[in-house]
mmCIF file of C-alpha atoms in Angstrom:
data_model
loop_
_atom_site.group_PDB
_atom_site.id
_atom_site.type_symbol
_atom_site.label_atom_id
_atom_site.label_comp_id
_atom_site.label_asym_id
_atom_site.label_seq_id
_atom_site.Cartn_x
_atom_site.Cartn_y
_atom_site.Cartn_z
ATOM 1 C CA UNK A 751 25.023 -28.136 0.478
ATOM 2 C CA UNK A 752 21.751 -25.913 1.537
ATOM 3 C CA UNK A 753 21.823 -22.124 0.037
ATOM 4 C CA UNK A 754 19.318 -19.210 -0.185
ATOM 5 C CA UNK A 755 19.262 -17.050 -3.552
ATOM 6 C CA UNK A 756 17.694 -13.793 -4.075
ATOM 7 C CA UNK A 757 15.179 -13.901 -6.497
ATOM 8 C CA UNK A 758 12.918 -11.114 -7.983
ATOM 9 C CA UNK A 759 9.178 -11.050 -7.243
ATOM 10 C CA UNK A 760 7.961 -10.898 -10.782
ATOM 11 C CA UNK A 761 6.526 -8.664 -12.168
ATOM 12 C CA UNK A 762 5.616 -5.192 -10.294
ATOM 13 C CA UNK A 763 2.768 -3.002 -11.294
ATOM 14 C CA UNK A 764 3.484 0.487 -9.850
ATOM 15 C CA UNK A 765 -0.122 2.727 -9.798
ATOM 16 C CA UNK A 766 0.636 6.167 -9.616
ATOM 17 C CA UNK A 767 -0.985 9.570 -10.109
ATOM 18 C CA UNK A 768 0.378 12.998 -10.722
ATOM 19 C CA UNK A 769 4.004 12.672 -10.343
ATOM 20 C CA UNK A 770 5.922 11.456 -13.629
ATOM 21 C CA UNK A 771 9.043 11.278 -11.951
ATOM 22 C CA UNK A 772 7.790 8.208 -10.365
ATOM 23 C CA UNK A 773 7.778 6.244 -13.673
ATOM 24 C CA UNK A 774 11.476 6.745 -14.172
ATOM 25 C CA UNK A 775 12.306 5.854 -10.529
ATOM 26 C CA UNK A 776 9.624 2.872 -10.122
ATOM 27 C CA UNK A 777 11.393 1.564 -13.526
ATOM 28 C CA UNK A 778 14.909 1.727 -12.561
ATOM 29 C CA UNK A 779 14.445 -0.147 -9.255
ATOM 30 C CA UNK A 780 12.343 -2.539 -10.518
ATOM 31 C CA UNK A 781 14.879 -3.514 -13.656
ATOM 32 C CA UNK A 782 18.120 -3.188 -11.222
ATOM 33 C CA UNK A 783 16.184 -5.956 -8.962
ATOM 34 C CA UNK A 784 15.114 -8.116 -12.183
ATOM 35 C CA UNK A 785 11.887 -7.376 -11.942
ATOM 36 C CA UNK A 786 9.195 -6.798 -15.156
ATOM 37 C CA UNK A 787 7.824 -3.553 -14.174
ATOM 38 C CA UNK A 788 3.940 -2.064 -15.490
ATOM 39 C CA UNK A 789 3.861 1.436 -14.803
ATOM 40 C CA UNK A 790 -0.166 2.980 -15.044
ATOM 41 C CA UNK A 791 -0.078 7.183 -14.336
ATOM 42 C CA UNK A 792 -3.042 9.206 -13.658
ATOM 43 C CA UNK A 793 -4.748 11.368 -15.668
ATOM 44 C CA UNK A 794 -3.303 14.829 -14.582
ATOM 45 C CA UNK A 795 0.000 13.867 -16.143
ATOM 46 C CA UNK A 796 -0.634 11.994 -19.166
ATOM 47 C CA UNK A 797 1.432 13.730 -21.799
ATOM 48 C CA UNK A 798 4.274 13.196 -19.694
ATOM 49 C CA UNK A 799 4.155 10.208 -18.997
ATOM 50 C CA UNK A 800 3.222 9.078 -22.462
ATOM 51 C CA UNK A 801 6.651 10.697 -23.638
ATOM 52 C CA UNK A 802 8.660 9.138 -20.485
ATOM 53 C CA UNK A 803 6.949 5.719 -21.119
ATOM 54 C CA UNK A 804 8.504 5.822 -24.812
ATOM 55 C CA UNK A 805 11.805 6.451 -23.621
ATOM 56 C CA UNK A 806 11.807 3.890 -20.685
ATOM 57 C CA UNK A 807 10.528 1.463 -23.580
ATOM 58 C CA UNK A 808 12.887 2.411 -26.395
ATOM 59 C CA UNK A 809 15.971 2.369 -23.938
ATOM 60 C CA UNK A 810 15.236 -0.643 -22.797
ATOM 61 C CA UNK A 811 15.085 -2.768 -26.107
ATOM 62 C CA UNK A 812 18.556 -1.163 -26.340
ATOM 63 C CA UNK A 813 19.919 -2.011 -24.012
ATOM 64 C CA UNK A 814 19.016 -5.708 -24.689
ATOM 65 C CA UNK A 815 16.409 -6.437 -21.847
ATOM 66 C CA UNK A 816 13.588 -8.830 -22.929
ATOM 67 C CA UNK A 817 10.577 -7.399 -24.286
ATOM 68 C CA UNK A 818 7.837 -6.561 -22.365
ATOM 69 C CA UNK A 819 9.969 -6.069 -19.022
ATOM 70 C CA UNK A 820 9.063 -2.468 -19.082
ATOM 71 C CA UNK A 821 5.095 -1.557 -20.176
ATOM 72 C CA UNK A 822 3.841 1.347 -20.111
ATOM 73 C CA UNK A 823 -0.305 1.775 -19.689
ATOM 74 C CA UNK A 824 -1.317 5.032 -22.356
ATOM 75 C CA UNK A 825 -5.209 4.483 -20.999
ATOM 76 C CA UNK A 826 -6.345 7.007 -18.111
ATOM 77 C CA UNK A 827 -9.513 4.779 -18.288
ATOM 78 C CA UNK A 828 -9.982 3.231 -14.575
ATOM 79 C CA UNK A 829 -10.779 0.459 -15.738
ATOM 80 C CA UNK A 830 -7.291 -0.633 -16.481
ATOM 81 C CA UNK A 831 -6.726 -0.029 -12.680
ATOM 82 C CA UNK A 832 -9.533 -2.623 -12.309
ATOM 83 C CA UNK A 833 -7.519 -5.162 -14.667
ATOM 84 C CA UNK A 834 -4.415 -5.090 -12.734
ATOM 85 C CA UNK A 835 -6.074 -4.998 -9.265
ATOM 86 C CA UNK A 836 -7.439 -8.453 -10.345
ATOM 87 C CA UNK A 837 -4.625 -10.058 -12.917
ATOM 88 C CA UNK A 838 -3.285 -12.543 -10.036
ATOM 89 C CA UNK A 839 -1.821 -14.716 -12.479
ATOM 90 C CA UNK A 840 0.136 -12.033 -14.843
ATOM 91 C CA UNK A 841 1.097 -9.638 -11.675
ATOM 92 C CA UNK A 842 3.160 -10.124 -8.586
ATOM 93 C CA UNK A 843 3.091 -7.378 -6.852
ATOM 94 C CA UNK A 844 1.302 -3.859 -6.800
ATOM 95 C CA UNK A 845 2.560 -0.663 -5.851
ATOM 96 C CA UNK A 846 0.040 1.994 -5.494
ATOM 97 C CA UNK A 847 2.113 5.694 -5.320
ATOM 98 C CA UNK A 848 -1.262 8.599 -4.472
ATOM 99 C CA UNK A 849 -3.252 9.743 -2.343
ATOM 100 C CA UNK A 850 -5.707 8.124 0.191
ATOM 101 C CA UNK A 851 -8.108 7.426 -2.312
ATOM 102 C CA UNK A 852 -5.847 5.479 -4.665
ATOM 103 C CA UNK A 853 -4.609 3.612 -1.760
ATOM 104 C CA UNK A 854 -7.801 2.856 -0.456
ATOM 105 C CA UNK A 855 -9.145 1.256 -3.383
ATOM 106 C CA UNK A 856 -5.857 -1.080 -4.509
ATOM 107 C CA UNK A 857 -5.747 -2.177 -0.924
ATOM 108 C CA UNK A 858 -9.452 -2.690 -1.207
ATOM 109 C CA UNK A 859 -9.941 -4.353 -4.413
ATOM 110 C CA UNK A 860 -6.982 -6.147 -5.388
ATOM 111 C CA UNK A 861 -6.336 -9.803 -5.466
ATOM 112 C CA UNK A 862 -2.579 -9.079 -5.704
ATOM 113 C CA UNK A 863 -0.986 -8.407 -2.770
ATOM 114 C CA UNK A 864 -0.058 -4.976 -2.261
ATOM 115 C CA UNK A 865 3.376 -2.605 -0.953
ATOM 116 C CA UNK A 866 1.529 0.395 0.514
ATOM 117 C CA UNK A 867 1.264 3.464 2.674
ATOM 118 C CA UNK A 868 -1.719 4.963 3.678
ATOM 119 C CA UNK A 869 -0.033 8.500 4.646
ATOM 120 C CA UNK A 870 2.501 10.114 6.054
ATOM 121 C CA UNK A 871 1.492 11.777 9.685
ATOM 122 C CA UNK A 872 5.152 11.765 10.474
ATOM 123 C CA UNK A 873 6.159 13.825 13.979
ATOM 124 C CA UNK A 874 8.848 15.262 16.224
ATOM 125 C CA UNK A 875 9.206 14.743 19.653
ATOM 126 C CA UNK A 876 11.215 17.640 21.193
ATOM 127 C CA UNK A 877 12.895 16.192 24.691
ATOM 128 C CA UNK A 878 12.992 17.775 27.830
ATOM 129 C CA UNK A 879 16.571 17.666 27.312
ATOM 130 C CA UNK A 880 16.871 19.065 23.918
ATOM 131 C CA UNK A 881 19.114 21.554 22.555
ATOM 132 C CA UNK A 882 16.438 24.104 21.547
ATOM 133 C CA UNK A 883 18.414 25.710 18.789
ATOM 134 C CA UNK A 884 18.982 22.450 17.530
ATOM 135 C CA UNK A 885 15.201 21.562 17.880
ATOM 136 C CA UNK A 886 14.152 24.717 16.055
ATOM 137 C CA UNK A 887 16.010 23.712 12.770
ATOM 138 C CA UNK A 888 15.352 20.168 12.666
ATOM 139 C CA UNK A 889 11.663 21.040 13.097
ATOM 140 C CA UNK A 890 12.060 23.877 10.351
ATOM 141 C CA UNK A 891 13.650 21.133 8.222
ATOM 142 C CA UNK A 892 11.128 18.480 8.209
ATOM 143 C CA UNK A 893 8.250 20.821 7.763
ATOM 144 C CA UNK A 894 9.462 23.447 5.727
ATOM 145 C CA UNK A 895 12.440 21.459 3.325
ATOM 146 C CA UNK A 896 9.062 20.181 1.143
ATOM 147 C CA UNK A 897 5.588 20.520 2.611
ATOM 148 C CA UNK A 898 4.206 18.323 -0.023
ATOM 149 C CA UNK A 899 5.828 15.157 0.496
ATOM 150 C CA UNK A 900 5.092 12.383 2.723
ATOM 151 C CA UNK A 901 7.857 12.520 4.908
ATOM 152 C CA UNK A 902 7.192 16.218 6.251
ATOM 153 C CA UNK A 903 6.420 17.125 9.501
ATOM 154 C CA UNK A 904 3.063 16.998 10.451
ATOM 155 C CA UNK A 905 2.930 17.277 14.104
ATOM 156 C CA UNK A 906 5.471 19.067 16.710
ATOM 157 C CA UNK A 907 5.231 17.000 19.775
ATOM 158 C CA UNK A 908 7.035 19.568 23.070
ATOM 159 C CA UNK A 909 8.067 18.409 26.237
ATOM 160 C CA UNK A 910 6.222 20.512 29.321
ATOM 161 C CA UNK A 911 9.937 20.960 30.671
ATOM 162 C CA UNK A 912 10.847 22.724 28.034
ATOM 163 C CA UNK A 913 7.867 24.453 26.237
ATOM 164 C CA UNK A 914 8.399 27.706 27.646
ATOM 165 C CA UNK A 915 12.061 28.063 26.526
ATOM 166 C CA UNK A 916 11.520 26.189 22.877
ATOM 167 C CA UNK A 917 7.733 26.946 21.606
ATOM 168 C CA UNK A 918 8.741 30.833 20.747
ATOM 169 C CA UNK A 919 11.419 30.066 18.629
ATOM 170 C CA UNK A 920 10.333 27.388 17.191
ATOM 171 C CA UNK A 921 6.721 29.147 16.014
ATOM 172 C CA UNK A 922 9.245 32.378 15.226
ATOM 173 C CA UNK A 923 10.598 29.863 12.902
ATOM 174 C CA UNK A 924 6.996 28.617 11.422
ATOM 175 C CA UNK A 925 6.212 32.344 11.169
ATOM 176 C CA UNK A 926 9.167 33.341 9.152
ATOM 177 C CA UNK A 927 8.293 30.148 6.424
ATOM 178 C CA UNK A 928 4.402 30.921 6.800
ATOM 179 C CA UNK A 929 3.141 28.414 8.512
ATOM 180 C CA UNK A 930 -0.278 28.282 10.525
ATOM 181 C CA UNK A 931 0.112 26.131 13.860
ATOM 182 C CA UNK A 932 -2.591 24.327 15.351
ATOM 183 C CA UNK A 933 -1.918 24.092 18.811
ATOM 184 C CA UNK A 934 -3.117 22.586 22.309
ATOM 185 C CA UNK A 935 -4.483 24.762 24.826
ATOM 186 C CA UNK A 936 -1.050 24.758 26.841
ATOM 187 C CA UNK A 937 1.027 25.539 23.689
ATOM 188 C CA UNK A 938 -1.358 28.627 22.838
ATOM 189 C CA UNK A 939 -1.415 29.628 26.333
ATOM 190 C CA UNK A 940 2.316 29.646 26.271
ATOM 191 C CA UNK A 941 2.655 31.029 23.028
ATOM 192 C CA UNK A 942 0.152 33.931 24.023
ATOM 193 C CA UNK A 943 2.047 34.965 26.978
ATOM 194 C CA UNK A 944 5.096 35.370 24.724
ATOM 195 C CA UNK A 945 3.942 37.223 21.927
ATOM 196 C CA UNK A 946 4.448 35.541 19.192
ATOM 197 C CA UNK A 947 4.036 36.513 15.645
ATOM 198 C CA UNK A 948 2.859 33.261 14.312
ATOM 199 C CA UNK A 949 -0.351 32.871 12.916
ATOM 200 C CA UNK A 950 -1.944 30.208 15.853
ATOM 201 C CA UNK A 951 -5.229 28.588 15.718
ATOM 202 C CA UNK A 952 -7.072 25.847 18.211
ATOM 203 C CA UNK A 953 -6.215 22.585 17.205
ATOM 204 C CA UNK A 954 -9.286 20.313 17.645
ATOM 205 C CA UNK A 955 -9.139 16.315 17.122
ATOM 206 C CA UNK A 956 -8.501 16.255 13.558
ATOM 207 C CA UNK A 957 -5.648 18.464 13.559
ATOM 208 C CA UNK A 958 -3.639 14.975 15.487
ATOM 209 C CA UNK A 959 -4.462 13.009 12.418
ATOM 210 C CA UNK A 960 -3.811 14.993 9.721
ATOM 211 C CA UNK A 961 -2.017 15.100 6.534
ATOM 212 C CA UNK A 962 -1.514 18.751 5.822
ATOM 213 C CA UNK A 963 1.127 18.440 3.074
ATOM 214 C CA UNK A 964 0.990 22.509 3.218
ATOM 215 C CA UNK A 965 1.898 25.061 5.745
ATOM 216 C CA UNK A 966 0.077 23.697 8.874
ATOM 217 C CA UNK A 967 1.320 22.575 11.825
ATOM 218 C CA UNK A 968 0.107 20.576 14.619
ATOM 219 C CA UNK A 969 1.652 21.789 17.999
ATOM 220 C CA UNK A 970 0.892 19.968 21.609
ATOM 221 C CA UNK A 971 2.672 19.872 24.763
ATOM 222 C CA UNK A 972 2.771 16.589 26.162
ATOM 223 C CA UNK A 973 4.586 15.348 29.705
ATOM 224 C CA UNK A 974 7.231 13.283 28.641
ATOM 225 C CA UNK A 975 8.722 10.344 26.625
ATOM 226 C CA UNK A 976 5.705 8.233 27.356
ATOM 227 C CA UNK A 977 2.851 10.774 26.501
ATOM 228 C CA UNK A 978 4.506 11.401 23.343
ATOM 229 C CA UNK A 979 5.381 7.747 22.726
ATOM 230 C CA UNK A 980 1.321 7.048 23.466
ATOM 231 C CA UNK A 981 0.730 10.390 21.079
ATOM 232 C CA UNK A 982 2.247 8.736 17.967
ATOM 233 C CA UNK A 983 1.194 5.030 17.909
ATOM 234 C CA UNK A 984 -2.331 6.605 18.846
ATOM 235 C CA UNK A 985 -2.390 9.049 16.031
ATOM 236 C CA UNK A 986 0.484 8.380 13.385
ATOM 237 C CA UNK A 987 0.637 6.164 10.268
ATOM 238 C CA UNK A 988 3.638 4.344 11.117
ATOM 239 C CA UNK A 989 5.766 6.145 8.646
ATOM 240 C CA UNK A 990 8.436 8.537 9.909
ATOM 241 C CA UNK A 991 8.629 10.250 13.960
ATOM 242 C CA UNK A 992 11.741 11.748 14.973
ATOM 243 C CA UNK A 993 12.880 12.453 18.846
ATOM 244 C CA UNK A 994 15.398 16.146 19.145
ATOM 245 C CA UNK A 995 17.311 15.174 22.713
ATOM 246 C CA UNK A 996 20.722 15.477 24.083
ATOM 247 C CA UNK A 997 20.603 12.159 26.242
ATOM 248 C CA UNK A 998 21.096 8.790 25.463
ATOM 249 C CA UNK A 999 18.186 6.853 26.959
ATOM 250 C CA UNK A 1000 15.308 8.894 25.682
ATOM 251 C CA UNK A 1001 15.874 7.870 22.169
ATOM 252 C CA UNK A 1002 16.238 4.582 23.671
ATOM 253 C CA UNK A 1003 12.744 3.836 25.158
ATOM 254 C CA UNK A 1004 12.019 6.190 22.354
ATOM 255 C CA UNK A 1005 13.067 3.990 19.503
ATOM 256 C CA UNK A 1006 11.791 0.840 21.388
ATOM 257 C CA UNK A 1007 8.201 1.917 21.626
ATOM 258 C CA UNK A 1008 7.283 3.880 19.223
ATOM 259 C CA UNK A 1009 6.119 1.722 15.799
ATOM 260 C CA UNK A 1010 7.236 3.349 13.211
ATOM 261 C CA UNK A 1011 9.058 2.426 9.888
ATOM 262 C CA UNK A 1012 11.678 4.645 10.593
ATOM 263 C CA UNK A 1013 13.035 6.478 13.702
ATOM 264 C CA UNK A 1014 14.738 9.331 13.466
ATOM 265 C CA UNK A 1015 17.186 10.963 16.551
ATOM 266 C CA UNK A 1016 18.122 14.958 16.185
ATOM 267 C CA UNK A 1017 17.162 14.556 12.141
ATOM 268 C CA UNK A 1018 14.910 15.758 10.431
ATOM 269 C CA UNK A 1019 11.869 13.713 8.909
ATOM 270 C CA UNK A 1020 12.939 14.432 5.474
ATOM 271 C CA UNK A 1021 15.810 12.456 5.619
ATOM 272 C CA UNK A 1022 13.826 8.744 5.667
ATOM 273 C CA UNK A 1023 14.058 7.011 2.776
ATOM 274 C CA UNK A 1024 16.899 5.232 0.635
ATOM 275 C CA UNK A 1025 19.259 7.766 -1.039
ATOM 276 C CA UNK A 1026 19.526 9.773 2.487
ATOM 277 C CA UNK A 1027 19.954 6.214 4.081
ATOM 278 C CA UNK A 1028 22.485 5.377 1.536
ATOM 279 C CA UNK A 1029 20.543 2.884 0.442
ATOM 280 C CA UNK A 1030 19.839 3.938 -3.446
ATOM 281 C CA UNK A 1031 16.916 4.708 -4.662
ATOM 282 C CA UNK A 1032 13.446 3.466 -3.814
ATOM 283 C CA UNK A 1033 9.490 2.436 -5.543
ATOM 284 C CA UNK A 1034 8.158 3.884 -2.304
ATOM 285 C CA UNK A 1035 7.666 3.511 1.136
ATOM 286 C CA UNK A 1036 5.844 0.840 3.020
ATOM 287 C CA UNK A 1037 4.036 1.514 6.439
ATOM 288 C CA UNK A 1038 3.524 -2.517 6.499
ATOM 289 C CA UNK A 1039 5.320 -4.967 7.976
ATOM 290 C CA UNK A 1040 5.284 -7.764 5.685
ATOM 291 C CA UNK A 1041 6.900 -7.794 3.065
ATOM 292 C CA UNK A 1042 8.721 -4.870 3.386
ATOM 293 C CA UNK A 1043 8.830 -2.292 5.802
ATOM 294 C CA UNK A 1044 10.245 1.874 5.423
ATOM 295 C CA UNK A 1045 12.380 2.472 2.427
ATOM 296 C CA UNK A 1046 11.264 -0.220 -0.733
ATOM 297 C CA UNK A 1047 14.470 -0.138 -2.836
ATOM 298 C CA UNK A 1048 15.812 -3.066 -4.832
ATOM 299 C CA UNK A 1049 16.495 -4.941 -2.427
ATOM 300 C CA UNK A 1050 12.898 -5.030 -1.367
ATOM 301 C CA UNK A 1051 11.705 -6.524 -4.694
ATOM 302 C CA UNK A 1052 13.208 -9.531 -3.937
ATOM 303 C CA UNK A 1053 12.383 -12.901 -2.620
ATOM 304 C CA UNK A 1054 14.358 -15.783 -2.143
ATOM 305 C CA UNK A 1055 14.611 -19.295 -3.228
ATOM 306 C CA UNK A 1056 16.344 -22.361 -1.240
ATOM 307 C CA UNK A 1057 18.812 -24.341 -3.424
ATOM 308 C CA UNK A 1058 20.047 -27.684 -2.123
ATOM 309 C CA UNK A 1059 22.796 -29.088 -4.360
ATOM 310 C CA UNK A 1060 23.189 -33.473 -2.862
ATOM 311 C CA UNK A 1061 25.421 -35.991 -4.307
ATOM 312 C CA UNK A 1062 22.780 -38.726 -4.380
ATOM 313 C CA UNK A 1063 21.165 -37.972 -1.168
ATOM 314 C CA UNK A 1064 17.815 -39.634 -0.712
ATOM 315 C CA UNK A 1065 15.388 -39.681 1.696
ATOM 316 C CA UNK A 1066 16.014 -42.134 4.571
#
């Protein structure tokens, strides 16, 4: 009899920075998988985390787990970074939780192999079908719900059929939260002619590869499924692009050709992840494609082994 078992990876070393709520969450999923978990914040945090690391620890040993499944690094000194990036035989995996820099460097300098996003240039693509009122609050949603987060809406991609009916409302809607668009000549021409009260600026060729994570928005008109489609794998990370239509076959060919870690039909952006996919909690998210891909919960942290159980089987 031939069967595969789940296994855990090992032992996961989650690099974060400013956030201390990742400690808690990065040490839960790692210890519901089976997994020894090393958790290193940054600097701007310490005090925190030097408080939450104690608890982790101290609950832990009561709970009965092994010691040492749950470490806590007290040293902002880089240098530890350094030590983990290059501990191949004491670490499994690394998960670096930051900004670009962070990221950069683990990806660069490790000898571990690495769960990572780079960022989070997540879109929405509103059909030439869509129900505009519709449109208007799932693009308020995934911009507005949390600017900061890596999941918000970075770029509002509009359908020429229907940019003169939904670009007023929707930047009436950006207006109302305070946020600046960035738009394409069409979209400012259009917007112009309307009237709006939104605060609009010229987008230039930055503006379709960045990471606000504050009240900006990227705005462009594009003609169709396919320009949009050719929009996001040109200029996205790969995280999280969302299509606002009333038919069935655009989020089709949408779904099929856009490469993202998660798709998203007539939802907002903010809404990728585990918890919202019912799928518990989550380390991070992971714009790869090996080993994991979207949403890294439990589940995630796991490998697998092949057991073969013979009754003096050998070899012919």
């Amino acid at each position: 009899k031939v069967h595969r078992v789940s296994v855990p990876l090992g032992v996961v070393a989650v690099i974060f920075e400013s956030r201390p709520n990742v400690a808690s969450d990065s040490a839960a999923v790692c210890i519901m998988s089976g997994n020894a978990c090393i958790l290193r914040g940054g600097s701007e945090a310490t005090r925190t985390t030097a408080v939450l690391y104690e608890l982790l620890e101290t609950g832990a040993r009561s709970a009965g787990l092994p010691d040492g499944c749950l470490n806590g690094i007290r040293t902002t000194d880089r240098a530890a970074v350094g030590a983990l990036l290059t501990a191949e035989d004491l670490v499994d995996v690394i998960v670096p939780r930051g900004g670009p820099g962070l990221i950069k460097r683990v990806a660069a300098e490790s000898k571990v192999p690495v769960i990572k996003h780079y960022s989070g240039v997540c879109h929405q693509y509103v059909a030439a079908d869509a129900d505009v009122e519709m449109a208007v609050r799932v693009v308020e949603n995934s911009k507005c719900q949390s600017v900061e987060v890596c999941n918000a809406l970075e770029t509002v991609l509009v359908d020429a059929a229907i940019a003169d009916k939904a670009l007023a409302p929707l930047a009436s809607a950006m207006a109302a939260r305070g946020v600046t668009l960035r738009c394409c000549p069409a979209s400012r021409a259009i917007l112009a002619a309307a009237g709006t009260n939104a605060v609009v600026e010229e987008a230039t060729g930055e503006d379709w590869t960045a990471e606000y994570l504050s009240p900006m928005l990227a705005v462009r008109v594009v003609a169709g499924v396919e320009e949009a489609v050719e929009h996001i794998n040109t200029y996205g990370s790969h995280h999280t692009d969302g299509v606002v239509t009333t038919s069935l076959a655009v989020p089709n060919a949408f779904g099929r050709s856009v490469d993202s870690a998660s798709v998203l039909v007539n939802a907002s952006t903010r809404l990728s992840g585990g918890g919202d996919y019912g799928l518990g909690a989550v380390i991070g998210i992971s714009t790869g494609k090996l080993h994991a891909r979207g949403r890294v919960g439990a589940e995630e942290l796991t490998t697998y082994e092949w057991v073969a159980v013979g009754d003096g089987h050998l070899r012919a």
